[in-house]
Coordinates of C-alpha atoms in Angstrom, one line a residue:
X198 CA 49.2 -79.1 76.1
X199 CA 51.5 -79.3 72.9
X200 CA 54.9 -80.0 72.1
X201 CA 56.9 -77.2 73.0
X202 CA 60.5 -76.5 71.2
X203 CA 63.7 -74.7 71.8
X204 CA 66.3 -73.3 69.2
X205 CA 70.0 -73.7 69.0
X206 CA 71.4 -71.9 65.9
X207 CA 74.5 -73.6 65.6
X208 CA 77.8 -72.9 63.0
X209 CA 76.6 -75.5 60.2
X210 CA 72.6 -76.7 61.1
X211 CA 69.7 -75.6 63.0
X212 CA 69.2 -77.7 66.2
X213 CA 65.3 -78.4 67.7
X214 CA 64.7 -79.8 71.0
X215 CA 61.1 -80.9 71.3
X216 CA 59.3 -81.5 74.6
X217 CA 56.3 -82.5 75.9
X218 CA 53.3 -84.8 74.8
X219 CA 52.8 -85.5 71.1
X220 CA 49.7 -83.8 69.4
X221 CA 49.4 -84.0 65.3
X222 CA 48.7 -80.5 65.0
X223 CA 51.3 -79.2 67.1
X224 CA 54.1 -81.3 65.6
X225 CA 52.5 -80.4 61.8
X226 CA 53.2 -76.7 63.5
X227 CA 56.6 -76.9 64.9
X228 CA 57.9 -78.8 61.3
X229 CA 56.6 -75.5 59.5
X230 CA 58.3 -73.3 62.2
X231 CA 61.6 -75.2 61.9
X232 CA 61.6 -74.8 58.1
X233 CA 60.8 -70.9 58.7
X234 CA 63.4 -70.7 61.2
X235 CA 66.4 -72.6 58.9
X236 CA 65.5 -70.0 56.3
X237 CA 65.2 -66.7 58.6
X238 CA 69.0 -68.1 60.1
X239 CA 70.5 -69.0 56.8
X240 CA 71.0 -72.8 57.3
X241 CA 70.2 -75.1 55.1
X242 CA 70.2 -78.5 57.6
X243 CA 67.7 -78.9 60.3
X244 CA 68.0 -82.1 63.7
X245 CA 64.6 -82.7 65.1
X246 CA 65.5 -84.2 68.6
X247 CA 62.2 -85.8 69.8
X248 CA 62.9 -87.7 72.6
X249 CA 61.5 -85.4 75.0
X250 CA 58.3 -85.9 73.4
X251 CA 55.6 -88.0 75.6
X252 CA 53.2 -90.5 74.3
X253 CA 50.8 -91.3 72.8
X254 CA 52.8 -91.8 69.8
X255 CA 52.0 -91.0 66.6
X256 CA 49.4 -93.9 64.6
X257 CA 51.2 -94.8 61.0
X258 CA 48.5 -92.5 59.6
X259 CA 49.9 -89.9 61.2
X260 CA 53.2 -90.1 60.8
X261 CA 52.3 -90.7 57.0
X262 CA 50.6 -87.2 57.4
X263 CA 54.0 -86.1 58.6
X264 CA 55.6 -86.5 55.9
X265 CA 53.2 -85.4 53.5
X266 CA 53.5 -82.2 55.3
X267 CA 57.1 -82.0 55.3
X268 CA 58.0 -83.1 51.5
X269 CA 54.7 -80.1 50.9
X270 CA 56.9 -77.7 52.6
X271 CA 60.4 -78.4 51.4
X272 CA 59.1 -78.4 47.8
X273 CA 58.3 -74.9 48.5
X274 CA 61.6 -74.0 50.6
X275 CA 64.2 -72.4 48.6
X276 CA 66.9 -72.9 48.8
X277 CA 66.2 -76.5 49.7
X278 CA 66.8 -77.6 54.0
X279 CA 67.5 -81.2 54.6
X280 CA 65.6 -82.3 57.6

């Protein structure tokens, strides 16, 4: 299993609904997907709501990782999304 996500494109931001148990590779995945999805719909603000997620939460390494992976992408993204 993986964390799963629905879209809401709404008039100003992007909205994410995550749901389902945590897994690195899968929430490295759907942070990509999100960025992909702001551009594709023209918005330049994405919300992350997480609290469907299940444990095990992420260690501190991995949330570290996290954020590695998101400053990586939005360094790339033009125009810029704030996350």
């Amino acid at each position: 299993m993986s964390i799963e996500f629905t879209f809401r494109v709404l008039p100003t931001y992007l909205q994410l609904d995550c749901t389902g148990p945590f897994a690195q590779d899968s929430a490295l995945e759907t942070f990509t997907e999100a960025f992909a999805l702001a551009t594709e719909h023209a918005r330049d603000t994405i919300l992350i709501d997480v609290r469907g997620v299940r444990p095990p939460e992420p260690t501190l390494m991995q949330r570290y990782d996290q954020a590695v992976h998101i400053a990586e992408i939005h360094l790339r993204q033009i125009p810029r999304v704030r996350l």
